Amino acid sequence: MSAAVVALDLPVAGMSCASCAGRVEKALTAVPGVHSASVNLASETAHVEFASPAATVLAPLVSAVEKAGYQVPQDRLALKISGMSCASCVGRVEKALAAVAGVRAASVNLASETAEVTAPRGAVDLATLLDAVKKAGYEARPFDDAATSTSAREDEAAERIARERNLALLAVLLTLPLAGGMVFELGGRHDLMLPPLWQFIIATPVQFILGWRFYKAGWGALRAGTGNMDLLVALGTTAAWGLSTWLWWRAAPDEMPHLYYEGAAAIIAFVRLGKWLEARAKGQTVSALRALMKLKPATARRRRADGSEEEVATALLQPDDRLVVRAGEAFAADGLIVEGRGSVDESMLTGESLPVEKTIGDAVHAGTLNRDGLIVARVMAVGGETTLSRIVRLVETAQASKPPIQKLVDQISAVFVPVVVLIALVTFALTLTLGGGDVEMALVHAIAVLVIACPCALGLATPAALMVGTGLAARHGILIRDAEALEVARGVTLVAFDKTGTLTEGRPVVTDIIVAPGGDQQALLLRAAALQAGSQHPLAQAIRDKVASCPLGTMDDFRDLPGRGIAGRIDGVALLFGNARLMRDEGIDMAALGPQAAALAEQGRTVSWLADADRRLALGLVGFGDEPKPQAATAIDRLKAMGIRTVMLSGDSRGAAQAVAARLGIDRVEAEVLPQDKAALITMLRKESGGAIAMVGDGINDAPALGAADVGIAMATGTDVAMQTAGITLMRGDPTLVADAIDLARATNAKIRQNLFWAFAYNVIGIPLAAFGLLNPMLAGAAMALSSVSVLSNALLLKRWRPTTRKESMA
């Protein structure tokens, strides 16, 4: 029996371009037990899937990353342990903590009753550690959780961006005197150029102190037998600095040689400036995900057994705890309401702007906001098991995945740096040969080739757009499982809808009330509702909803007639309520209402009869139907406007299915379809259409069809099976989200292609210009820095996307 595959997200620091990402992927894939590894340069994470136990494979994974020349940032989580009495207790707790997936090391101190757990940043959930200690027979609580909080990480990121900014500005300030002198020299004022000694004094710290990061990362790449952007910058600027020093050294004492110190310093200044802007933009690409992670409060109010309340860390909540949430507070865990009622704002999870009324028995979710009222909920899921945590994991997984087009980019990136170095060497050799042996000119051209190359832009083009797109989708109630689903959704030409629960409400409502001559509709409904006062049947609930505010008569002698209906006395009158079979069995005269009942049945309605049992007379009939959702017709119209055809799959009779399709404007109907035949029908439709097909459903019986479609779209109001099969999950049962999901997929893929175009264009145009001497090394460095910033800025433009409903309301 094969071991279960475990997934882990490792943070990786120190990557600067696509070749870095490729090198980390290669190193991780080479670790025994690893099935696959996917590195996201924009989020600086590696998604690794492996079959070995996490405790045995984590250390080799971290070691592989470090040997490749990068770092895995570590979190140190401190726990307070109670219940330990001896050294064997220490060993037991350490063993339990070390067995948690993602833990690299665990150390327990008996004297201080504390444990310190070391793990890659974000790889371990605190609640999981606490649960592991509890299962080992001890109690644990967070000792100091501040270091790992979201706000602490944001502070750390802000410090890193501020440091990049300060170093970039320092490099610019030091470079200005050098670049200014060059500008004056081009204008004919040679007397304003700094003396060689001062140029050397200013340029050298820029080169070897502010530029040290390029040497460090470049050397790491060389040791791993590959190259990256840092290596190109280090080679190019060192050559420019070395050439300048050599020209100065061999010049006569009173001679003013043409030096390139300003070029080397400017390249470092521009690249550092670009890295600062890139770091800022990277932070914005994950802003949507960060907003989701911050929804859950750090503390919660828990009710004790004696009825008193205490404030505890969210990580300490356990299933079955009673969570007290006042107006204006957020829920810290998933649960079921056991006391109170209120309006809950679920917009952060579902994208629905209107609050939802909640009462006893209704589910609430971590991160949602109680707008009014006092609610007490029984905790059902905590930590990583909450809906919010699962959404965050799903978004992180989607952001770590790669669309098919990225595979080609990875192949190019793997050979990009060696090819650029080769082009630089060929440029040097040809310029030296054709330029009459001018070493200086040949070296300047080669330097320009090295620094114009833009591997960073290639590496950021896809993940930057993907991170913005998937994060944006999550904020609007659309969860995208992976990049491939996004890529396929872009090309959808036909959408197949399951009818019940997807296009319709999924619950019966009273649609028709027909009474015998001389009868009264309201009286008929009141009698039917009184008969079913205690029934939980959906049809009974539909009738009670119709007369919710009216008093009902007194019922006696109630009898349940399985498969046929019910019987009883209402205010002394013997009544029957059920299907036609019950009426026939009891000898009820149905002739007067027979044609109307047949017409309703042809329309797909469920028909129930009410009869006077003593007089054997039909008093009337009630028609039930599953009405289309209010947004269904709008959803179909939007898909048509996007050039997408629609099909409805239904198990109903053709007449009933056609009636619903006609109301909604659906192009094609496939009626009387058995659940097991839906997948085969999807395959047939794909062959007929010749394009990509999306299947939208919500039930267990839709799962095979969702899997058979090019992209499955599941309603989160449906079953877990359907959501696990689908590539896209809609967090609320609104069919207009289907059009929004496809529209966002198109917008995201357009940004990916635009980014790749610009990334390739920079290199395809810039490298030849540099090779032919048409590009100054300083301008080449500026262009290289600009390439990454422009790609990220273009991806961030995707944040302006709005769902169709929002666009229309703004219009």
XYZ file of C-alpha atoms in Angstrom, residues 139-767:
629
model
C -1.785 20.360 28.323
C -0.282 23.212 26.310
C -0.970 26.855 25.623
C 0.797 29.529 23.581
C 3.695 30.987 25.566
C 4.391 33.912 23.236
C 2.467 33.967 19.999
C 3.307 37.535 19.008
C 6.351 36.570 16.967
C 4.291 34.516 14.596
C 1.264 36.757 14.285
C 0.206 38.188 10.975
C 0.882 41.717 12.190
C 4.398 40.750 13.296
C 5.094 39.304 9.869
C 3.746 42.421 8.242
C 6.056 44.503 10.429
C 8.973 42.332 9.369
C 8.036 42.740 5.703
C 7.722 46.502 6.177
C 11.192 46.594 7.759
C 12.621 44.646 4.831
C 11.016 47.018 2.315
C 12.280 50.032 4.309
C 15.786 48.548 4.320
C 15.650 48.019 0.559
C 14.447 51.608 0.143
C 17.238 53.048 2.293
C 19.944 51.088 0.485
C 18.488 52.027 -2.912
C 18.338 55.729 -2.016
C 21.910 55.615 -0.640
C 23.104 54.037 -3.889
C 21.281 56.727 -5.890
C 22.757 59.557 -3.769
C 26.284 58.202 -4.166
C 25.794 57.714 -7.888
C 24.433 61.228 -8.578
C 27.872 62.994 -8.497
C 29.262 60.398 -10.915
C 26.271 60.463 -13.273
C 26.070 64.271 -13.058
C 29.672 64.633 -14.132
C 29.016 62.347 -17.096
C 26.006 64.443 -18.134
C 28.086 67.649 -17.976
C 30.850 65.939 -19.966
C 28.377 65.018 -22.699
C 27.422 68.701 -22.752
C 31.046 69.699 -23.330
C 31.917 70.683 -19.732
C 34.847 68.325 -19.077
C 35.997 70.414 -16.132
C 33.026 69.344 -14.017
C 33.856 65.628 -14.191
C 35.125 64.352 -10.841
C 38.835 63.420 -10.720
C 39.533 59.664 -11.102
C 40.472 59.317 -7.426
C 37.122 60.703 -6.250
C 35.279 58.558 -8.768
C 37.110 55.533 -7.385
C 36.358 56.517 -3.754
C 32.630 56.922 -4.460
C 32.148 53.980 -6.833
C 34.019 51.356 -4.809
C 31.660 51.218 -1.773
C 28.692 51.238 -4.157
C 30.242 48.320 -6.018
C 31.369 46.138 -3.109
C 29.147 47.182 -0.170
C 25.812 48.178 -1.680
C 26.372 45.634 -4.452
C 27.426 42.832 -2.112
C 24.055 41.096 -2.424
C 24.740 40.451 -6.120
C 28.104 38.824 -5.388
C 26.658 36.672 -2.623
C 23.677 35.431 -4.660
C 25.760 35.105 -7.824
C 28.369 33.014 -6.032
C 25.620 30.773 -4.669
C 24.384 30.241 -8.220
C 27.878 29.411 -9.469
C 28.424 26.891 -6.678
C 25.193 25.185 -7.726
C 26.396 25.065 -11.327
C 23.897 27.570 -12.716
C 23.325 31.315 -13.068
C 20.849 34.043 -12.171
C 20.192 37.750 -12.511
C 22.586 38.566 -9.647
C 25.421 36.817 -11.445
C 24.808 38.873 -14.581
C 24.802 42.129 -12.581
C 27.922 41.096 -10.644
C 29.776 40.169 -13.833
C 28.732 43.295 -15.706
C 29.409 45.844 -12.972
C 32.669 44.200 -11.895
C 33.867 44.318 -15.495
C 32.931 48.025 -15.711
C 34.625 48.817 -12.381
C 37.687 46.740 -13.305
C 37.975 48.345 -16.740
C 37.778 51.818 -15.180
C 40.424 50.986 -12.584
C 42.726 49.571 -15.248
C 42.288 52.591 -17.532
C 42.969 54.936 -14.599
C 46.046 52.961 -13.522
C 47.633 52.998 -17.001
C 46.821 56.697 -17.709
C 49.463 59.402 -17.414
C 49.357 61.475 -14.166
C 47.980 64.559 -15.912
C 45.627 62.641 -18.241
C 41.862 62.406 -17.713
C 40.906 58.913 -19.019
C 37.369 57.965 -20.021
C 36.174 55.885 -17.058
C 33.033 53.795 -16.487
C 32.704 54.057 -12.727
C 29.437 55.970 -13.159
C 28.082 53.125 -15.319
C 28.874 50.440 -12.739
C 27.468 52.532 -9.867
C 24.354 53.517 -11.830
C 23.605 49.907 -12.746
C 23.744 48.885 -9.062
C 21.670 51.924 -8.059
C 19.026 51.224 -10.719
C 18.814 47.528 -9.875
C 18.571 48.224 -6.147
C 15.894 50.825 -6.852
C 14.072 48.273 -8.997
C 14.318 45.660 -6.232
C 12.780 48.084 -3.752
C 9.868 48.868 -6.083
C 9.563 45.148 -6.835
C 9.352 44.308 -3.102
C 6.601 46.907 -2.670
C 4.671 45.528 -5.634
C 5.089 41.929 -4.427
C 3.482 42.933 -1.155
C 0.492 44.310 -3.023
C 0.052 41.105 -5.063
C -0.736 39.165 -1.872
C -2.818 41.920 -0.243
C -6.089 40.057 -0.868
C -4.790 36.878 0.756
C -3.338 38.851 3.645
C -6.725 40.514 4.149
C -8.343 37.063 4.388
C -5.771 35.879 6.940
C -6.400 38.921 9.148
C -10.152 38.302 9.377
C -9.907 35.870 12.284
C -9.555 37.691 15.630
C -6.560 36.953 17.864
C -8.759 36.435 20.944
C -12.215 35.062 21.630
C -14.776 35.207 24.439
C -15.459 31.697 25.794
C -18.296 30.762 28.179
C -17.275 28.563 31.093
C -19.401 25.733 32.461
C -20.580 27.968 35.327
C -21.886 30.561 32.860
C -19.086 33.084 33.357
C -17.039 34.320 30.428
C -13.288 34.464 29.808
C -11.166 35.949 27.044
C -8.734 33.437 25.542
C -6.378 33.231 22.599
C -8.143 31.928 19.496
C -5.584 29.118 19.292
C -6.891 27.730 22.599
C -10.461 27.188 21.383
C -11.551 23.559 21.186
C -14.559 21.863 19.547
C -17.734 22.065 21.691
C -16.574 25.255 23.436
C -19.255 27.948 23.733
C -18.220 31.050 21.828
C -19.870 34.344 22.843
C -19.923 36.973 20.093
C -21.354 40.435 20.654
C -22.471 42.969 18.075
C -19.545 44.306 16.065
C -17.284 41.342 16.874
C -15.940 38.664 14.525
C -16.337 34.918 14.995
C -13.054 33.231 15.940
C -14.087 29.710 14.852
C -16.703 27.836 12.852
C -19.768 26.841 14.832
C -23.515 26.387 15.185
C -25.685 28.990 16.922
C -27.172 27.665 20.176
C -28.421 30.983 21.604
C -29.497 34.307 20.157
C -29.849 35.635 16.662
C -28.380 38.422 14.548
C -27.288 39.699 11.161
C -23.944 38.243 10.096
C -21.755 39.909 7.482
C -20.273 37.096 5.378
C -19.035 39.340 2.545
C -15.396 38.513 3.273
C -16.058 34.836 2.543
C -18.868 34.826 -0.008
C -18.627 38.250 -1.631
C -22.301 38.855 -0.744
C -22.595 42.448 0.453
C -25.899 42.061 2.347
C -25.791 40.618 5.904
C -27.448 37.231 6.428
C -29.988 36.723 9.209
C -28.867 33.889 11.503
C -30.732 32.116 14.294
C -30.474 28.969 16.428
C -29.188 26.001 14.407
C -27.568 28.114 11.687
C -23.871 27.794 10.891
C -21.406 30.639 11.396
C -17.843 30.861 10.150
C -14.555 32.178 11.474
C -13.794 35.667 10.206
C -17.427 36.679 9.613
C -18.798 39.661 11.530
C -21.813 39.771 13.869
C -23.533 43.044 12.969
C -26.184 43.065 15.707
C -27.467 40.955 18.549
C -25.705 38.609 20.979
C -24.882 35.169 19.587
C -23.619 32.091 21.430
C -22.228 29.392 19.136
C -20.969 25.870 19.764
C -17.508 25.564 18.247
C -17.414 22.972 15.451
C -14.034 23.624 13.795
C -10.907 25.469 14.906
C -7.489 26.394 13.526
C -6.718 24.916 10.158
C -10.088 23.157 9.893
C -12.215 26.324 9.665
C -13.744 27.389 6.375
C -11.568 30.511 6.402
C -8.362 28.492 6.820
C -9.397 26.092 4.062
C -10.081 29.041 1.753
C -6.656 30.514 2.527
C -5.004 27.132 1.860
C -6.882 26.769 -1.409
C -5.832 30.250 -2.545
C -2.210 29.585 -1.514
C -2.235 26.311 -3.445
C -3.646 28.042 -6.529
C -0.995 30.752 -6.280
C 1.758 28.135 -6.006
C 0.525 26.238 -9.071
C 1.634 26.904 -12.630
C -0.462 27.231 -15.786
C 0.612 25.177 -18.829
C 2.221 28.228 -20.472
C 4.610 28.581 -17.512
C 6.256 25.252 -18.397
C 7.630 26.818 -21.582
C 8.808 29.858 -19.615
C 10.586 27.575 -17.112
C 12.396 25.780 -19.917
C 13.583 29.112 -21.328
C 14.574 30.422 -17.892
C 16.676 27.330 -17.195
C 19.064 28.198 -20.050
C 18.578 31.979 -20.065
C 21.603 33.069 -18.015
C 24.138 30.720 -19.696
C 22.864 31.867 -23.107
C 23.196 35.543 -22.111
C 26.768 34.976 -20.881
C 27.534 33.204 -24.166
C 26.043 36.124 -26.152
C 28.173 38.530 -24.094
C 31.339 36.517 -24.863
C 30.475 36.363 -28.574
C 29.750 40.122 -28.527
C 33.137 40.765 -26.897
C 34.964 38.558 -29.421
C 33.216 39.972 -32.523
C 33.545 43.610 -31.374
C 37.213 43.026 -30.602
C 37.767 41.465 -34.029
C 35.707 43.908 -36.077
C 36.638 46.947 -33.992
C 40.330 46.802 -34.692
C 41.276 45.247 -31.354
C 39.572 47.902 -29.190
C 39.308 46.029 -25.867
C 37.544 48.915 -24.162
C 34.710 49.084 -26.703
C 34.360 45.292 -26.796
C 34.113 45.127 -23.013
C 31.553 47.958 -22.849
C 29.318 46.169 -25.386
C 29.608 42.877 -23.472
C 28.773 44.626 -20.178
C 25.653 46.130 -21.747
C 24.539 42.659 -22.883
C 24.992 41.255 -19.370
C 23.039 43.964 -17.575
C 20.171 44.385 -20.082
C 19.121 40.728 -19.682
C 15.891 40.448 -17.664
C 15.397 36.960 -16.148
C 13.458 38.539 -13.247
C 10.691 39.762 -15.528
C 10.320 36.266 -16.999
C 10.065 34.733 -13.538
C 7.529 37.243 -12.241
C 5.296 37.518 -15.321
C 3.031 34.545 -14.569
C 2.985 34.239 -10.746
C 2.425 37.970 -10.179
C -0.736 38.014 -12.314
C -1.838 34.660 -10.891
C -1.506 35.865 -7.299
C -3.469 39.045 -7.930
C -6.162 37.170 -9.882
C -6.701 34.318 -7.410
C -6.642 36.666 -4.413
C -9.121 38.978 -6.088
C -11.369 36.035 -6.949
C -11.370 34.859 -3.325
C -12.469 38.299 -2.123
C -15.477 38.093 -4.454
C -16.549 34.587 -3.454
C -14.756 32.650 -6.217
C -12.172 30.027 -5.203
C -9.824 28.784 -7.930
C -8.137 25.454 -7.193
C -5.126 25.815 -9.486
C -3.648 27.756 -12.373
C -4.713 25.139 -14.901
C -8.389 25.663 -14.027
C -7.868 29.374 -14.598
C -6.178 28.741 -17.945
C -8.948 26.392 -19.139
C -11.772 28.660 -17.921
C -10.440 31.401 -20.180
C -11.325 29.319 -23.248
C -14.772 28.046 -22.215
C -17.246 28.199 -25.085
C -20.128 26.234 -23.535
C -21.443 26.020 -19.962
C -23.601 23.084 -18.871
C -25.789 23.701 -15.808
C -27.369 21.151 -13.532
C -30.916 22.384 -12.918
C -31.895 21.581 -9.343
C -30.090 23.691 -6.757
C -27.891 25.354 -9.370
C -30.303 27.272 -11.572
C -33.259 26.685 -9.265
C -33.679 27.226 -5.521
C -33.463 23.502 -4.797
C -36.529 23.593 -2.519
C -40.225 23.415 -3.433
C -42.543 26.404 -3.234
C -46.287 26.634 -3.771
C -46.789 27.683 -7.395
C -50.469 26.908 -8.034
C -53.647 26.719 -5.923
C -56.746 25.386 -7.658
C -60.025 24.944 -5.792
C -63.221 23.133 -6.688
C -66.160 25.310 -7.759
C -67.355 27.376 -4.835
C -64.131 26.840 -2.859
C -61.731 29.371 -1.318
C -57.940 29.328 -1.904
C -57.007 30.675 1.524
C -59.241 28.174 3.322
C -57.728 25.356 1.263
C -54.191 26.385 2.210
C -55.043 26.805 5.905
C -56.561 23.315 6.071
C -53.558 21.788 4.278
C -51.129 23.649 6.557
C -53.003 22.573 9.704
C -52.847 18.933 8.600
C -49.058 19.190 8.252
C -48.334 21.382 11.266
C -45.738 18.974 12.693
C -44.318 17.570 9.456
C -40.716 18.228 8.351
C -41.426 17.262 4.732
C -40.294 19.955 2.219
C -43.803 20.202 0.723
C -45.288 20.739 4.187
C -42.766 23.502 4.864
C -43.653 25.155 1.539
C -47.339 25.302 2.510
C -46.597 26.579 6.027
C -44.395 29.329 4.532
C -47.376 30.420 2.429
C -49.613 30.969 5.495
C -46.922 31.711 8.085
C -48.791 34.564 9.787
C -52.245 32.912 9.904
C -53.714 30.908 12.835
C -54.294 27.235 12.077
C -57.180 24.985 13.060
C -57.049 22.181 15.659
C -55.994 18.771 14.365
C -57.113 15.366 15.685
C -56.756 11.737 14.578
C -53.593 12.352 12.551
C -52.490 9.414 10.390
C -49.383 9.152 8.236
C -50.007 7.240 4.992
C -46.492 6.378 3.686
C -46.017 6.871 -0.039
C -49.449 8.447 -0.409
C -50.010 11.352 2.029
C -51.654 12.075 5.377
C -55.132 12.081 6.989
C -56.671 13.804 9.983
C -59.506 15.928 11.355
C -59.307 19.722 11.279
C -61.956 21.381 13.446
C -63.944 18.148 13.217
C -63.807 17.752 9.424
C -62.114 14.538 8.123
C -59.555 15.454 5.482
C -57.107 13.706 3.172
C -54.011 15.373 1.680
C -51.745 13.536 -0.734
C -51.135 12.295 -4.233
C -53.553 10.973 -6.866
C -52.968 7.412 -5.714
C -54.344 8.242 -2.259
C -57.383 9.852 -3.843
C -58.053 6.769 -5.979
C -57.546 4.394 -3.030
C -60.062 6.340 -0.953
C -62.594 6.627 -3.796
C -62.395 10.420 -4.096
C -64.139 12.030 -7.062
C -61.370 13.916 -8.975
C -63.181 14.467 -12.248
C -63.767 18.209 -11.828
C -60.067 18.974 -11.295
C -58.513 16.216 -13.425
C -57.606 18.371 -16.477
C -55.954 21.071 -14.316
C -53.934 18.423 -12.453
C -52.762 16.902 -15.744
C -51.700 20.318 -17.047
C -49.663 20.999 -13.918
C -47.989 17.594 -14.121
C -47.025 18.302 -17.756
C -45.281 21.480 -16.570
C -43.225 19.425 -14.115
C -45.213 20.436 -11.034
C -45.723 18.119 -8.050
C -49.483 17.937 -7.409
C -51.085 17.275 -4.003
C -54.849 16.898 -3.535
C -57.006 17.959 -0.568
C -60.255 16.027 -0.151
C -63.191 15.708 2.239
C -62.955 12.068 3.365
C -66.571 11.843 4.539
C -68.105 13.240 1.350
C -65.493 11.569 -0.929
C -65.076 14.915 -2.687
C -61.927 16.701 -3.945
C -61.788 20.209 -2.450
C -58.808 21.374 -4.492
C -55.202 20.795 -5.358
C -51.842 22.457 -4.689
C -49.042 22.589 -7.239
C -45.400 22.688 -6.068
C -42.386 23.639 -8.129
C -38.697 24.377 -7.795
C -38.536 27.981 -8.976
C -35.501 29.448 -10.797
C -33.179 31.570 -8.692
C -33.741 35.321 -9.105
C -30.276 35.734 -10.669
C -30.507 32.742 -13.040
C -31.856 34.597 -16.093
C -29.273 37.375 -15.637
C -26.505 34.764 -15.407
C -27.551 33.209 -18.728
C -27.784 36.631 -20.395
C -24.257 37.524 -19.273
C -22.823 34.286 -20.591
C -24.506 34.891 -23.952
C -23.059 38.415 -24.049
C -19.614 36.825 -23.575
C -20.203 34.548 -26.568
C -20.759 31.425 -24.451
C -23.559 28.958 -25.209
C -25.572 27.322 -22.404
C -27.031 23.847 -21.829
C -29.265 22.669 -18.976
C -29.126 19.080 -17.740
C -32.237 17.843 -15.932
C -33.815 14.611 -14.817
C -37.281 16.151 -15.260
C -39.617 15.432 -18.148
C -38.844 17.280 -21.365
C -41.906 19.501 -21.008
C -40.980 20.591 -17.494
C -37.317 21.151 -18.384
C -38.236 23.099 -21.530
C -40.514 25.366 -19.494
C -37.653 26.341 -17.131
C -35.190 26.735 -20.014
C -37.592 29.003 -21.888
C -37.979 31.258 -18.837
C -34.198 31.587 -18.494
C -33.266 31.789 -22.174
C -31.075 28.665 -22.173
C -29.903 27.556 -25.633
C -30.284 23.806 -25.257
C -32.007 21.347 -22.919
C -31.046 17.762 -22.153
C -34.019 16.335 -20.215
C -34.660 13.007 -18.450
C -30.918 12.613 -17.840
C -30.029 10.059 -15.164
C -27.266 11.092 -12.724
C -24.934 8.350 -13.950
C -25.326 9.541 -17.548
C -24.282 13.163 -16.970
C -20.537 12.517 -17.398
C -21.074 10.737 -20.728
C -23.289 13.597 -21.895
C -20.569 16.140 -21.024
C -18.076 14.133 -23.099
C -20.515 14.108 -26.024
C -21.093 17.864 -25.743
C -17.334 18.500 -25.794
C -16.974 16.574 -29.040
C -19.861 18.483 -30.577
C -18.733 21.942 -29.483
C -15.044 21.536 -30.289
C -14.146 23.908 -27.438
C -13.721 23.856 -23.680
C -16.785 22.992 -21.587
C -17.568 24.063 -18.042
C -19.999 22.064 -15.891
C -21.800 23.805 -13.021
C -23.355 21.677 -10.266
C -23.782 21.293 -6.527
C -24.692 17.706 -5.664
C -22.952 14.355 -5.177
C -24.527 13.145 -8.430
C -22.854 16.063 -10.234
C -19.317 15.050 -9.188
C -18.638 12.693 -12.163
C -19.815 15.359 -14.632
C -17.712 18.034 -12.904
C -14.699 15.784 -13.289
C -15.499 15.002 -16.937
C -15.755 18.675 -17.933
C -12.716 20.707 -18.944
C -13.367 22.797 -15.845
C -15.836 21.931 -13.097
C -17.579 24.758 -11.213
C -19.211 23.812 -7.895
C -21.587 25.768 -5.693
C -20.298 25.873 -2.102
C -23.939 25.583 -1.011
C -23.777 21.988 -2.255
C -21.811 18.906 -1.178
C -18.116 18.560 -0.284
C -17.780 15.850 -2.947
C -18.792 18.282 -5.672
C -16.390 20.954 -4.382
C -13.472 18.508 -4.199
C -14.027 17.498 -7.823
C -14.370 21.032 -9.184
C -11.594 23.328 -10.386
C -13.557 26.423 -9.328
C -15.816 26.779 -6.280
C -18.419 29.541 -5.920
C -18.807 30.512 -2.264
C -22.480 31.427 -2.633
C -25.276 29.909 -4.700
C -25.428 32.772 -7.185
C -25.203 31.562 -10.821
C -24.016 35.033 -11.969
C -20.678 34.136 -10.352
C -20.123 31.687 -13.223
C -19.834 34.573 -15.679
C -17.706 36.512 -13.182
C -15.334 33.546 -12.756
C -14.857 33.164 -16.511
C -14.477 36.932 -16.948
C -11.802 37.075 -14.232
C -10.052 34.038 -15.742
C -9.918 35.845 -19.080
C -8.631 39.034 -17.443
C -5.952 37.161 -15.459
C -4.753 35.179 -18.451
C -4.656 38.379 -20.513
C -2.357 39.905 -17.880
C -0.154 36.785 -17.899
C 0.232 37.005 -21.681
C 0.840 40.754 -21.591
C 3.517 40.256 -18.943
C 5.204 37.475 -20.894
C 5.115 39.604 -24.040
C 6.823 42.514 -22.302
C 9.308 40.232 -20.533
C 10.342 38.629 -23.810
C 10.226 41.958 -25.666
C 12.715 43.532 -23.257
C 15.172 40.746 -23.930
C 14.524 40.244 -27.645
C 14.930 43.967 -28.350
C 17.392 44.956 -25.623
C 20.049 42.250 -25.991
